[in-house]
């Protein structure tokens, strides 16, 4: 259904009630989490979840994360191995998604899990998101609220840039505090890092008392490399650059002279929170070539570097 009049709802009681009512009625509502804005729909509705894939132009083979307001609700949908329970108790609400075996009678629309026997579950870190889900009275399926293949949105304005006219409303809760998508952990049966993200893997490993196994995101779902260029700005990016070439726009990190800087003080939390907005600014400046300062491969730096590598990966339309 087209929405020439995508509404912007305020993050107050009236806006929240309106957004919850739209979700309960099977409409699409973008909402803020601590990581990025999600494009929400009733996860039990076949039609509403089909509309997510249509609005984003998302391949049907790519399953959606289901958002719930509490661990209790999550336990009604999926089986929690001991390690998963430990992580949920330590880090929920927060930027961690757990991929878990579905429980019989879960009630989720099959397309949410792309027909898999597992579901990605998360309790988002903001009160606003949890209140919205509770008021909607249903689990909320929500991928990042961007057209497939583009940079995830960290503000309501970003959401409208990509999806205005394609969704019923966006709930405007201001900029996202974390700024990177959630860390995804699966259990097959060893705890496995499926996507680095807003919760540093060091924190997860400290909680488990052992290292996470590594696997590429989506490896069992898609051909290797298929999802590589995933967070793409229009500009071509070169990473780990100390001295940019003439004509390259430098995205700095730390005290370097650069027109754009993820964090002049070299703070990884600040860099995570500003990364996606900065990639959008490149496009707004019409930059065709950009270079990025080295970012340390520790803590949130791992997820920042992962997103930068995807943004820098060759694209299908590139000349061979
Ligand atoms: O922070 C986030 O995770 C945000 C906010 C809105 O919660 N959501 C998000 O969703 O980033 P999305 O759809 O952009 O990324 C979800 C990733 C996809 O790569 C998908 O393949 C993977 O999670 N995923 C979801 N369910 C899965 C499952 N059952 N098995 C394996 N991977 C799964
Ligand atoms: Mg996404």
CSV table of C-alpha atoms and ligand atoms in Angstrom, one decimal, residues 36 56 58 62 143-153 181 195 217 230-231, ligand 2:
chain,number,residue,atom,x,y,z
A,36,UNK,CA,19.5,1.9,14.6
A,56,UNK,CA,12.7,-2.4,1.6
A,58,UNK,CA,14.6,-7.1,0.6
A,62,UNK,CA,16.9,-12.9,4.5
A,143,UNK,CA,15.0,-5.0,10.0
A,144,UNK,CA,16.9,-1.8,9.8
A,145,UNK,CA,14.6,0.9,8.3
A,146,UNK,CA,16.6,1.5,5.1
A,147,UNK,CA,16.1,0.3,1.5
A,148,UNK,CA,18.0,-3.0,1.1
A,149,UNK,CA,21.7,-2.5,0.5
A,150,UNK,CA,21.8,1.0,1.8
A,151,UNK,CA,23.3,2.5,5.0
A,152,UNK,CA,21.2,1.8,8.2
A,153,UNK,CA,19.3,4.9,9.6
A,181,UNK,CA,23.3,-2.7,14.4
A,195,UNK,CA,27.7,-10.3,13.0
A,217,UNK,CA,26.9,-13.4,8.7
A,230,UNK,CA,25.8,-4.1,2.1
A,231,UNK,CA,26.3,-0.7,3.7
B,2,LIG,MG1,19.9,-4.0,7.7
